[in-house]
Structures are given as C-alpha cells and as structure tokens.
PDB file of C-alpha atoms and ligand atoms in Angstrom:
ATOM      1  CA  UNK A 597     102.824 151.633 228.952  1.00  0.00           C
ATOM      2  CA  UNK A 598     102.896 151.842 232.488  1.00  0.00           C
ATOM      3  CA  UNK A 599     104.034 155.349 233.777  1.00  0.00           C
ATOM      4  CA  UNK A 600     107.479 155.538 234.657  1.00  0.00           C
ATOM      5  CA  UNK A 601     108.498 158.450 237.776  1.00  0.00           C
ATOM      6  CA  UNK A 602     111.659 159.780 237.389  1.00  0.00           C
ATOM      7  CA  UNK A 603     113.592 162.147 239.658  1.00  0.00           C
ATOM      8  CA  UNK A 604     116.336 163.926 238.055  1.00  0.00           C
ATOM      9  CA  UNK A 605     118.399 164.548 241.084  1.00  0.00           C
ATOM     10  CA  UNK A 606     121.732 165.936 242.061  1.00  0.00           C
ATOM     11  CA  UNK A 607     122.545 167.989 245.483  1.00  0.00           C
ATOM     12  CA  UNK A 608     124.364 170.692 243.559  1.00  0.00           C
ATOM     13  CA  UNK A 609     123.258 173.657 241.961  1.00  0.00           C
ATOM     14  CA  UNK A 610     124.288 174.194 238.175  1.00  0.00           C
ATOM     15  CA  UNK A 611     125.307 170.672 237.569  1.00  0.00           C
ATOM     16  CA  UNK A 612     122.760 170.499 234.615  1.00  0.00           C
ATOM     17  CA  UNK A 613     119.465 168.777 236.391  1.00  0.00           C
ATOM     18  CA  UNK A 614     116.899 171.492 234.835  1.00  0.00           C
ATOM     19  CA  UNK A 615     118.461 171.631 231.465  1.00  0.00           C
ATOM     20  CA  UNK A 616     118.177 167.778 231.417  1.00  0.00           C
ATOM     21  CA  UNK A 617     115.035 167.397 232.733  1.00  0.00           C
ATOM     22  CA  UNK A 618     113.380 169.620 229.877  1.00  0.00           C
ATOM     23  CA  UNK A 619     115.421 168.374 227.194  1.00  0.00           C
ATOM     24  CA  UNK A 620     115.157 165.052 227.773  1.00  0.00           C
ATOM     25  CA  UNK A 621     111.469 165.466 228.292  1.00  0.00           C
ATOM     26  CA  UNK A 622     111.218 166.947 224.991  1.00  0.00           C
ATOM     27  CA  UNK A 623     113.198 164.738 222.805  1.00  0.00           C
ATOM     28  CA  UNK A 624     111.323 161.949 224.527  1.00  0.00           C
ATOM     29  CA  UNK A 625     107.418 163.623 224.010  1.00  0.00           C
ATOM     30  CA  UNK A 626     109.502 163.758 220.089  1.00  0.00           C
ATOM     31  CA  UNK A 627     109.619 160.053 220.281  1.00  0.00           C
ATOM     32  CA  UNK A 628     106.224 159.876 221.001  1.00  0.00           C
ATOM     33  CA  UNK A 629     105.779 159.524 224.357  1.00  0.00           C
ATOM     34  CA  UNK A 630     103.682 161.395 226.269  1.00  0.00           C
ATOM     35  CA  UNK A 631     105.856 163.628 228.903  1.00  0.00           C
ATOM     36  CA  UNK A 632     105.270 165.650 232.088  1.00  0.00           C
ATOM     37  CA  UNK A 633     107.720 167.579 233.938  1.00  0.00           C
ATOM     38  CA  UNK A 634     107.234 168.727 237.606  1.00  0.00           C
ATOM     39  CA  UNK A 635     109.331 171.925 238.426  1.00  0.00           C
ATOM     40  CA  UNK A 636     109.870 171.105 242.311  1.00  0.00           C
ATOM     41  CA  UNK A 637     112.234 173.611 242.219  1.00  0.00           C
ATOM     42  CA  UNK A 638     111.424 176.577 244.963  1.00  0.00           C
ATOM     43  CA  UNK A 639     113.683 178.569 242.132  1.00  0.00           C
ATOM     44  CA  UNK A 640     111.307 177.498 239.012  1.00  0.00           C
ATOM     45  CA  UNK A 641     114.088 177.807 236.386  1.00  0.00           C
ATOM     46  CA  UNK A 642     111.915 175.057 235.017  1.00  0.00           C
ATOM     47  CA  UNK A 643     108.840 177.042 234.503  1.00  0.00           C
ATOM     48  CA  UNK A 644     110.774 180.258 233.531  1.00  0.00           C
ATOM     49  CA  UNK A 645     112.730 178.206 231.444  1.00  0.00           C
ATOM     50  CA  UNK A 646     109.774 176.922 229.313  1.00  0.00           C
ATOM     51  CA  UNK A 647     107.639 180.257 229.275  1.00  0.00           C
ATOM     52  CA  UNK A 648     105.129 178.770 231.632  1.00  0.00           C
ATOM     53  CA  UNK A 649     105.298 180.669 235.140  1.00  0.00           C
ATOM     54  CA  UNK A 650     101.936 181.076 236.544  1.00  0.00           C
ATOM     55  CA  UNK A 651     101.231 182.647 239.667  1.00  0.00           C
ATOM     56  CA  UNK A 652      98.244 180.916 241.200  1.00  0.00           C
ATOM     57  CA  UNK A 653      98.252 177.681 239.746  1.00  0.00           C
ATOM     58  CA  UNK A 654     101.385 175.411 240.758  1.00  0.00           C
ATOM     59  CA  UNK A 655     102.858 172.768 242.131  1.00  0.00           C
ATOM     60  CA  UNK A 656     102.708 174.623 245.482  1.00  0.00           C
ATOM     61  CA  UNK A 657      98.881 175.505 245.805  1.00  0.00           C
ATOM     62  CA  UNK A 658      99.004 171.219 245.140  1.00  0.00           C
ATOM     63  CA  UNK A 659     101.080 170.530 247.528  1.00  0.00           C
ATOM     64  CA  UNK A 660      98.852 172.550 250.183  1.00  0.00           C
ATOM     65  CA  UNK A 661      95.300 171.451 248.360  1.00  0.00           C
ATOM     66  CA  UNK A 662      93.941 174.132 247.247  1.00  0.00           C
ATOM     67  CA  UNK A 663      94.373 172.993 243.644  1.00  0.00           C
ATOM     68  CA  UNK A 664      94.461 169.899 241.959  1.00  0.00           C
ATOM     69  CA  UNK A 665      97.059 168.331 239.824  1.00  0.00           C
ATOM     70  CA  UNK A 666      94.669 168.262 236.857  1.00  0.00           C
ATOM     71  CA  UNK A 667      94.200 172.172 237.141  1.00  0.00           C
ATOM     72  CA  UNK A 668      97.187 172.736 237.360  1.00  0.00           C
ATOM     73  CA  UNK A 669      98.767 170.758 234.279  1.00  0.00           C
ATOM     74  CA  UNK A 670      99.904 173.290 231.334  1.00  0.00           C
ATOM     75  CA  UNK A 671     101.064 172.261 227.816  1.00  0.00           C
ATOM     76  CA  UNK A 672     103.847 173.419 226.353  1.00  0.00           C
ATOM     77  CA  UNK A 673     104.856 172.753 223.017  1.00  0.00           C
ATOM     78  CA  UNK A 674     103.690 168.900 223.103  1.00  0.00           C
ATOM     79  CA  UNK A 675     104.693 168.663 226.495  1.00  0.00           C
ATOM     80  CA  UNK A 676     103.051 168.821 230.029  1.00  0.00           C
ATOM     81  CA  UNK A 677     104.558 171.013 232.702  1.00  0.00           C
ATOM     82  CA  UNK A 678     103.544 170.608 236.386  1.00  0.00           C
ATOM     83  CA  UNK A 679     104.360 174.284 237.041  1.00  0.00           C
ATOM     84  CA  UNK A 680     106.817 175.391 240.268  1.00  0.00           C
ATOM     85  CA  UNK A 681     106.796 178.630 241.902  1.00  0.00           C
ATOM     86  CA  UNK A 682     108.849 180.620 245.222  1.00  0.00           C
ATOM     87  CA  UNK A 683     105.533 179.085 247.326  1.00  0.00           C
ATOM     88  CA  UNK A 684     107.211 175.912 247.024  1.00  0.00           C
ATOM     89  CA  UNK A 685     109.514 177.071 250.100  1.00  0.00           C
ATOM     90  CA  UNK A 686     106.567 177.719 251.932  1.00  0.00           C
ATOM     91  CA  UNK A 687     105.254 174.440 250.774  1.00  0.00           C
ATOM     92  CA  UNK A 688     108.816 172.666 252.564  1.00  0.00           C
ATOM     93  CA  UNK A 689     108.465 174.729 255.983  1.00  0.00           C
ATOM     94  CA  UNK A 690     104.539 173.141 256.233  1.00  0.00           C
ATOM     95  CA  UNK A 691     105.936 169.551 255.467  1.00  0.00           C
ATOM     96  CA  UNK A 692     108.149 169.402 257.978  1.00  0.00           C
ATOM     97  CA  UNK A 693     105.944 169.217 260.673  1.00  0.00           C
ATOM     98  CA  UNK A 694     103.473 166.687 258.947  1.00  0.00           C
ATOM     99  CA  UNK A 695     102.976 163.352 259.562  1.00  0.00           C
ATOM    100  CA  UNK A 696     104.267 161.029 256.052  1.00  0.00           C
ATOM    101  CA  UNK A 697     105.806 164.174 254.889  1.00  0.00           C
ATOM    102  CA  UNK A 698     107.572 162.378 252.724  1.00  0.00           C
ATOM    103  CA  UNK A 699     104.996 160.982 250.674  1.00  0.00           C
ATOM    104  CA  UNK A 700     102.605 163.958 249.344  1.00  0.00           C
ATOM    105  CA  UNK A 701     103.953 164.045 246.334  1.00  0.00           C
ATOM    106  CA  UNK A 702     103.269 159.696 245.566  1.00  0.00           C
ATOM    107  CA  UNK A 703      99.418 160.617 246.584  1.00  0.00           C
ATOM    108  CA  UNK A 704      99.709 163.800 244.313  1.00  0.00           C
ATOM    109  CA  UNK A 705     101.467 161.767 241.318  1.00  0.00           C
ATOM    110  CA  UNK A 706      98.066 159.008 241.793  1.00  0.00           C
ATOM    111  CA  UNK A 707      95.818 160.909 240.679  1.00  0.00           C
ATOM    112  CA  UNK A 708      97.556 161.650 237.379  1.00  0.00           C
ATOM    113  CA  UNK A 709      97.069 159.302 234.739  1.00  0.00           C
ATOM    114  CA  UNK A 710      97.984 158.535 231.071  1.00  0.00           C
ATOM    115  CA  UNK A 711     101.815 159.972 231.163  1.00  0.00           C
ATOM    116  CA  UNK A 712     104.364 157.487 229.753  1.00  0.00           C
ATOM    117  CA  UNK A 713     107.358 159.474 231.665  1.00  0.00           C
ATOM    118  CA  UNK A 714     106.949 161.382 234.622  1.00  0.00           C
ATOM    119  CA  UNK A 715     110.579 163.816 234.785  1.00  0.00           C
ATOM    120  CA  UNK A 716     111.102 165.556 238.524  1.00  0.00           C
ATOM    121  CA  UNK A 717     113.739 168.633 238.227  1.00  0.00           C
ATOM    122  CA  UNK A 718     114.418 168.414 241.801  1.00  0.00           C
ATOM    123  CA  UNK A 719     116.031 171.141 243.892  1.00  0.00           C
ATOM    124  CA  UNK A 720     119.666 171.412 244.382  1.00  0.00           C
ATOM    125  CA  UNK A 721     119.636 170.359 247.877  1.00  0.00           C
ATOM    126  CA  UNK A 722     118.289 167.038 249.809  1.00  0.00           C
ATOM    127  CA  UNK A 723     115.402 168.957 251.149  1.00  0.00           C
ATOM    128  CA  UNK A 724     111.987 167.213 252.235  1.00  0.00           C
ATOM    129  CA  UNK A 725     111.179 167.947 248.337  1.00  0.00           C
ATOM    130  CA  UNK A 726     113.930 165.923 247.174  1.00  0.00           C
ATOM    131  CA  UNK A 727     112.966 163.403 249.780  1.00  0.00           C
ATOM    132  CA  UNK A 728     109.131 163.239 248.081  1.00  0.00           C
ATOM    133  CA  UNK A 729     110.499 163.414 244.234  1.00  0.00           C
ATOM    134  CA  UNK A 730     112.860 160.094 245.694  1.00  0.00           C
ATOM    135  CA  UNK A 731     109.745 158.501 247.398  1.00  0.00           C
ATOM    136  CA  UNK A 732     106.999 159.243 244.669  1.00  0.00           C
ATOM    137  CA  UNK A 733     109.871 158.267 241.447  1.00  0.00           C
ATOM    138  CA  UNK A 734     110.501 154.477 240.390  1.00  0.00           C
ATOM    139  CA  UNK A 735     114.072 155.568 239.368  1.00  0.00           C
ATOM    140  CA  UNK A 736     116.603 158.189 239.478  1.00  0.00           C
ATOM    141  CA  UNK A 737     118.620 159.812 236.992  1.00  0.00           C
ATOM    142  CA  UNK A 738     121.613 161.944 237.728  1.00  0.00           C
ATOM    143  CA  UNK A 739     123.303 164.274 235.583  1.00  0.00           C
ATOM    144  CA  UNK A 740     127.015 164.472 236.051  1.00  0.00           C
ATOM    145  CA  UNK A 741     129.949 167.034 235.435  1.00  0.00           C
ATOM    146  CA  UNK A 742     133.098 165.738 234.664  1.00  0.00           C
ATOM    147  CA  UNK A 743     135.100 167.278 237.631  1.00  0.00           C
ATOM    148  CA  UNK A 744     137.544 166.030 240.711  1.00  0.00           C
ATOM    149  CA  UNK A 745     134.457 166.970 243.433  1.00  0.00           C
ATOM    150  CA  UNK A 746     132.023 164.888 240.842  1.00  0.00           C
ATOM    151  CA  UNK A 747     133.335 161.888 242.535  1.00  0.00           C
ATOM    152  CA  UNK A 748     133.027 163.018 246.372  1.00  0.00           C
ATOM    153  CA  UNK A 749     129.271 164.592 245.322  1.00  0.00           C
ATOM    154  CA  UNK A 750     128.173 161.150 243.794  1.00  0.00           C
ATOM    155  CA  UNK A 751     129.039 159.537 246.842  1.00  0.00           C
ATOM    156  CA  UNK A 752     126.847 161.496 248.366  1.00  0.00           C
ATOM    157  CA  UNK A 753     124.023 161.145 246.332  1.00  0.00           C
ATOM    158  CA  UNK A 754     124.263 157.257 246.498  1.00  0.00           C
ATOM    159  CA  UNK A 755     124.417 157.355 250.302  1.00  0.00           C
ATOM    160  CA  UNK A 756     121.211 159.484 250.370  1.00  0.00           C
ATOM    161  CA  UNK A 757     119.242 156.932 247.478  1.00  0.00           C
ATOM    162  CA  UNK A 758     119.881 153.925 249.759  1.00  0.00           C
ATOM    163  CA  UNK A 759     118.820 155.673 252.809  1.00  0.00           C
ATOM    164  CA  UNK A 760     115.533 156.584 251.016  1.00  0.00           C
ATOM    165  CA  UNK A 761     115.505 152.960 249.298  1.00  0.00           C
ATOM    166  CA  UNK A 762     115.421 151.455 253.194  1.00  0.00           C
ATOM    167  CA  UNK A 763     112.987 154.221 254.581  1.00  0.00           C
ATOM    168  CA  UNK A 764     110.190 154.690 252.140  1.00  0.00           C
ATOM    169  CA  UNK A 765     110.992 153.219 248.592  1.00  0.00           C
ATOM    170  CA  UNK A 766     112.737 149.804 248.478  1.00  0.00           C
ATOM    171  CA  UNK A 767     111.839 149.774 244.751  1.00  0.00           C
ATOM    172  CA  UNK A 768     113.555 152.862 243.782  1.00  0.00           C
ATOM    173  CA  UNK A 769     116.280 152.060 240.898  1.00  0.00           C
ATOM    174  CA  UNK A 770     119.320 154.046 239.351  1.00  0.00           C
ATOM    175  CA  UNK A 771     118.389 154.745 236.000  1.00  0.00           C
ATOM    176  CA  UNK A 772     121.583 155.970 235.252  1.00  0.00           C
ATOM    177  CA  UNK A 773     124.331 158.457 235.636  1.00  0.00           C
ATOM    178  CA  UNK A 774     124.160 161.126 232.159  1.00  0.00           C
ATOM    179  CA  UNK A 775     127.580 162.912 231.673  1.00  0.00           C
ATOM    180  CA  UNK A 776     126.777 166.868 231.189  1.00  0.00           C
ATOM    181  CA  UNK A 777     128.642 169.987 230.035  1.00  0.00           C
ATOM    182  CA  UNK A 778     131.159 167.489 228.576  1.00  0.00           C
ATOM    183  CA  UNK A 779     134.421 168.879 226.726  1.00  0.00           C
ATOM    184  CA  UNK A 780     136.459 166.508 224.871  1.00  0.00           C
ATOM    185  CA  UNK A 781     139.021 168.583 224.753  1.00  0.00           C
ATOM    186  CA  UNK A 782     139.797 168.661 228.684  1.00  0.00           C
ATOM    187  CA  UNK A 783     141.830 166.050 229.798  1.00  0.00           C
ATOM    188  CA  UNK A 784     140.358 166.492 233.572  1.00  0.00           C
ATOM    189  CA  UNK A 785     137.205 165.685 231.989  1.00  0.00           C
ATOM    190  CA  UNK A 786     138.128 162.714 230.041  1.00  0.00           C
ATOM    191  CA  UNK A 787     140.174 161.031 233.160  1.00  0.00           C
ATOM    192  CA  UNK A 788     137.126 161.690 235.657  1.00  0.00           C
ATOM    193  CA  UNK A 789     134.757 159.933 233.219  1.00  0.00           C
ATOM    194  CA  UNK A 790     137.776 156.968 232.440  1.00  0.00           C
ATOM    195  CA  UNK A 791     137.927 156.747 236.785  1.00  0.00           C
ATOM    196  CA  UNK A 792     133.904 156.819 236.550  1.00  0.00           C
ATOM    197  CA  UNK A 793     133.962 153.805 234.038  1.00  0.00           C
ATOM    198  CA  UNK A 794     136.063 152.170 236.525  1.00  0.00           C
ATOM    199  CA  UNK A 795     135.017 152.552 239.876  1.00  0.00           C
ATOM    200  CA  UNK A 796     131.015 153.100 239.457  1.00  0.00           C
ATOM    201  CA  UNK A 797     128.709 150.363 239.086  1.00  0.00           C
ATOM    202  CA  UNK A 798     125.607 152.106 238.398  1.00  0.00           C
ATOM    203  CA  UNK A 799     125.230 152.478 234.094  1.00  0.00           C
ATOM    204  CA  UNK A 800     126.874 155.299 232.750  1.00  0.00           C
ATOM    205  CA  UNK A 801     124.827 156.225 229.023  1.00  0.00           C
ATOM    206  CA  UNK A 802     126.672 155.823 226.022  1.00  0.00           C
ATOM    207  CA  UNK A 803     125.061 159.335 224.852  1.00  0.00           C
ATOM    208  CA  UNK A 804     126.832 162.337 226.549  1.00  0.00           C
ATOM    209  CA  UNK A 805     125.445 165.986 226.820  1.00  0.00           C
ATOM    210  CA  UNK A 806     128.517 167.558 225.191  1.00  0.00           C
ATOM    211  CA  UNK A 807     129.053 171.701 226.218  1.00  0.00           C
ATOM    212  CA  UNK A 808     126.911 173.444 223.611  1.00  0.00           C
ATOM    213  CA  UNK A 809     125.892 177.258 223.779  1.00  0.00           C
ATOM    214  CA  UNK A 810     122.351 176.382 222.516  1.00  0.00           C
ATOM    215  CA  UNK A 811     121.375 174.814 225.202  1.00  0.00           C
ATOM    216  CA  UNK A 812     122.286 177.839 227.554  1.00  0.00           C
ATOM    217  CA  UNK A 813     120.503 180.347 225.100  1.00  0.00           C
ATOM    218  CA  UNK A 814     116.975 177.690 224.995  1.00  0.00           C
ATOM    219  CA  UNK A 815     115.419 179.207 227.746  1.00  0.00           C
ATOM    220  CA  UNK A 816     115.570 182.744 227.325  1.00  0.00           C
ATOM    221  CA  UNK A 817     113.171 181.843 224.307  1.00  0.00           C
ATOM    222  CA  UNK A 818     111.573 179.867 226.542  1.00  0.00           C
ATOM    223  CA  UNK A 819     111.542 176.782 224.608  1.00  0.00           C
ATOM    224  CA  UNK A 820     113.514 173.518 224.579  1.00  0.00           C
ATOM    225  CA  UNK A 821     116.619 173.287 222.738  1.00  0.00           C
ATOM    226  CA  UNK A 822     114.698 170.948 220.229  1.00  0.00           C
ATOM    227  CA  UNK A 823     111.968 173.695 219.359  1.00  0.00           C
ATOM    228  CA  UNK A 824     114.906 176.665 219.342  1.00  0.00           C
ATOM    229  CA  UNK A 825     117.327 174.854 217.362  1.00  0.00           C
ATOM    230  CA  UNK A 826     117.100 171.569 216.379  1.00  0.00           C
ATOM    231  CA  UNK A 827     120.424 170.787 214.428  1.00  0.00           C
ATOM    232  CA  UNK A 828     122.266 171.928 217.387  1.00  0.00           C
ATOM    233  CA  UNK A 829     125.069 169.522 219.172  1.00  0.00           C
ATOM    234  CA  UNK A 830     122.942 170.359 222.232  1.00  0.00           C
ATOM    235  CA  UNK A 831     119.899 168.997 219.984  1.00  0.00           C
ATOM    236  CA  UNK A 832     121.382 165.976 218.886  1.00  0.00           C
ATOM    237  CA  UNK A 833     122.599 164.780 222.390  1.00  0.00           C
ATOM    238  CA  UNK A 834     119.573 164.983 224.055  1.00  0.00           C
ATOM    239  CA  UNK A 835     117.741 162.973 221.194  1.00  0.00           C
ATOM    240  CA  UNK A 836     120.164 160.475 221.662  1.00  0.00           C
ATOM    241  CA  UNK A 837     119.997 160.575 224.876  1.00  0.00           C
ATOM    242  CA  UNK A 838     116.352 160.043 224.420  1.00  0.00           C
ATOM    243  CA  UNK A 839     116.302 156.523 222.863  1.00  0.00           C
ATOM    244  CA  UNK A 840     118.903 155.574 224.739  1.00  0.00           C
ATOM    245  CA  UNK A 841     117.079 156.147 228.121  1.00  0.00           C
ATOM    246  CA  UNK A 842     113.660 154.945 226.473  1.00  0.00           C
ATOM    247  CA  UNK A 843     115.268 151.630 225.640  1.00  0.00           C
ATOM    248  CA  UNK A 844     117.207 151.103 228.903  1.00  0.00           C
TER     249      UNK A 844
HETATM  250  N1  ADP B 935     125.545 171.033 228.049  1.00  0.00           N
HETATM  251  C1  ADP B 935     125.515 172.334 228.373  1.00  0.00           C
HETATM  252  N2  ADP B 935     126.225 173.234 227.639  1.00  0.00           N
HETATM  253  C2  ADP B 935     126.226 174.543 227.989  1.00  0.00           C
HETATM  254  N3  ADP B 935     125.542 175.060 229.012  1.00  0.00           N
HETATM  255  C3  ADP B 935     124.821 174.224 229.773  1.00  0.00           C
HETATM  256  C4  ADP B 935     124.751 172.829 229.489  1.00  0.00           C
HETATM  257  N4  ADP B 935     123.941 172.240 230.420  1.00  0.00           N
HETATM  258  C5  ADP B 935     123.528 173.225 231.240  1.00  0.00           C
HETATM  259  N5  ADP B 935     124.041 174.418 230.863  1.00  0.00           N
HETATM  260  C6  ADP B 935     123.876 175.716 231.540  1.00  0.00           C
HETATM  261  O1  ADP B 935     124.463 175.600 232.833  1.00  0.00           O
HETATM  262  C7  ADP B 935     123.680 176.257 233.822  1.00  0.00           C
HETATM  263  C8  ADP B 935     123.256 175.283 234.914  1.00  0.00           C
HETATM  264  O2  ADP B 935     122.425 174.281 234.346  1.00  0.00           O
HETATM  265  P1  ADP B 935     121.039 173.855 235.012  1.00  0.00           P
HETATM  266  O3  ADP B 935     120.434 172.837 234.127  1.00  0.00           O
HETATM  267  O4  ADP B 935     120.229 175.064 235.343  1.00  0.00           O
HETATM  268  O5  ADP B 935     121.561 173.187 236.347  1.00  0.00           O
HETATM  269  P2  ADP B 935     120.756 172.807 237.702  1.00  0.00           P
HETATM  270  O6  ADP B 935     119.321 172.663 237.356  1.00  0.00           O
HETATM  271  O7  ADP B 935     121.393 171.522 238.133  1.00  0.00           O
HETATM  272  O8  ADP B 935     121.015 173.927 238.663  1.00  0.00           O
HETATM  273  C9  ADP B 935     122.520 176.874 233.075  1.00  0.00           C
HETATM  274  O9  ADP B 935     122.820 178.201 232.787  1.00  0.00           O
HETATM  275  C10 ADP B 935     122.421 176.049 231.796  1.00  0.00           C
HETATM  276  O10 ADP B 935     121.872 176.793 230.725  1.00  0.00           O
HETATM  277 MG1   MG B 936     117.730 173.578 238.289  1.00  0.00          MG
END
C-alpha cells in the first residue's frame, strides 16, 4: 500500500483535531496498518498526550536539519510518533523568510518510507505549518463540533484547502468531515449535523465520535483511549471510525 498523508486540520483550538489524530491512528495501527503521527503542534499535546515528549529530538530540530526524520521516529505502543516540541514556533518564524517555505515538510515526509497512514495533528491556526501539513498531505480530514459557528468555521477551512489546492497541491482531496464531542441528546447538535447533511458536499462519516469522558482522561495516562480503556464509547467510535476511513 502506497502511503497515504493526512492532515487532520481545523483552525480552532479544542475542536477535537489531537484527540482524533491519536485515536484514529491507533485504532487504525489495530487494524493492522502501520501508523505515524506528526505532532506539528508548537503546543505538543500530541507528544504529552502519548508519553513521548523528548527534548532534543523532534519535529523541530527536522525542520531546521539538524536531525533526521529517521532519528527522530519513536514508538509508542505499536505506533510511530514524529515527536513536536515549543521549538516548533521557532521553527515557523525561520520559514517565513525561506524560499518554498511551504514545502519542507513534503521533502521531510520523502525520506520516510514503509507507513501505510501518515496522520498530521496540525496547529489550531492556518500558520505556515498548517500550510506544509496541507502541501506535504494527499487529503484532509476535519473533525467537527456540532455548533451554530461550526458552519461559519468550515467555510473557512474550505476557502483555505482550495487556495492551497491552486497554489501548491492540486491533488489534495477532502477525506472527510468526522463529527466530534457529539451529544444525542442536544437538539442544537442534532439540527447542525441535519443542516450539515444538507448543505455540505464533502462526505460526512457514518461513524461519529460521540462525548465520552475516556477519551478526555487517555492522555493523562499517556496512552490512547484503545490501550486505557478499550470497551469505552470513546473506544468503540474511533474503531469504527477506523474501518470506515480505511475503506473510504
Ligand atoms: N469525544 C470527546 N469526548 C470528550 N472529550 C473530548 C472528546 N474529544 C476531545 N475531547 C477533549 O476536548 C479537549 C479538546 O480536544 P483536542 O483533541 O485537544 O482538540 P484540538 O487538538 O483541536 O485543540 C481535550 O481536553 C480533549 O480531551
Ligand atoms: Mg491539538
């Protein structure tokens, strides 16, 4: 299988991109594929999330080539985690002023081989990080919350993907828009997602990340909500999520 890059993107903060991004990953390396997540994150909830912060070795010291992607690959519980770190701010003020800023991270992402799925948790913002993540990924995923600004935000989000699609990645692809922190029980939520349905071309998955405490508690054990507790709701979605997305 081909590796397939993709960037889990969405411009706000707290909207459920890390917590996707790991348990996705890690119902997918489940599957039996073989998984690595990048943490371009400057905030690393990522890394701190799995128990893999590391202070020398990250996506940053990458980024500026004093390490390569190879040595700085951890595993983590059957996964691989392309470590992130503060430096990664750093990293962004040096791009800006390069040349084909843009596409570090697509040279980066070359020389690693042998990954079926390739996850970026992206920063909450549409920095030049987000910009390489978009240029380096073959498609985008974006976790949703079922709220009234969820429609405005999305908006956004598609403006930015075709503005990257016609700059530096005609190829790039929606993957698919994941409905997070879902509650049943609101009827705001339920009428968003019925206007989504409606009005929203791109494919909405069938499997929705439903509100579960688990998946808050996960990372303070630093694991996945697989490895903490695996007959959680939190659990369950993501697996579905998983074979949904890996047949799509
Ligand atoms: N389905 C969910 N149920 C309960 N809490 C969740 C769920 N998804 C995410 N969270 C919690 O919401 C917060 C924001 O999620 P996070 O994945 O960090 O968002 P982002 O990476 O977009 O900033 C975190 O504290 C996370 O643990
Ligand atoms: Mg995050």
């Amino acid at each position: 299988m081909k590796t397939k890059i993709v960037a889990v993107i969405n411009q706000k903060g707290g909207t459920g991109k890390t917590t996707t991004t790991i348990n996705l990953g890690s119902a997918l390396s489940k599957l039996g594929h073989k998984v690595l997540l990048l943490d371009l994150d400057p905030q690393s909830n990522l890394s701190y999330s799995l128990a893999v912060s590391s202070p020398d070795a990250t996506l940053a010291e990458a980024f500026l080539g004093s390490k390569s992607m190879q040595e700085i690959l951890v595993q983590k519980d059957g996964i691989w985690v392309a470590p992130g770190s503060n430096e990664l701010v750093d990293v962004e003020i040096s791009l800006v002023s390069q040349p084909d800023r843009e596409k570090f991270l697509k040279t980066l992402l070359s020389e690693v081989k042998g990954f079926d799925y390739v996850l970026i948790d992206c920063p909450p913002s549409l920095s030049v990080l987000t910009l390489n993540a978009l240029t380096a990924a073959h498609e985008v995923l974006i976790p949703l919350q079922m709220e009234v600004l969820t429609l405005q935000g999305l908006d956004q989000i598609m403006n930015t993907i075709n503005k990257v699609q016609k700059a530096f990645n005609p190829k790039l692809k929606i993957k698919g828009i994941v409905v997070v922190m879902f509650d049943v029980r609101r009827k705001l939520s339920l009428e968003v997602l019925e206007y989504l349905r409606e009005n929203v071309k791109e494919k909405i998955f069938d499997s929705q990340i439903r509100l579960n405490v688990k998946l808050a508690e996960a990372p303070s054990f630093g694991k996945s909500v697989l490895d903490y507790d695996g007959t959680s709701n939190g659990a369950k979605d993501y697996k579905a999520l998983a074979v949904e997305f890996s047949n799509a």
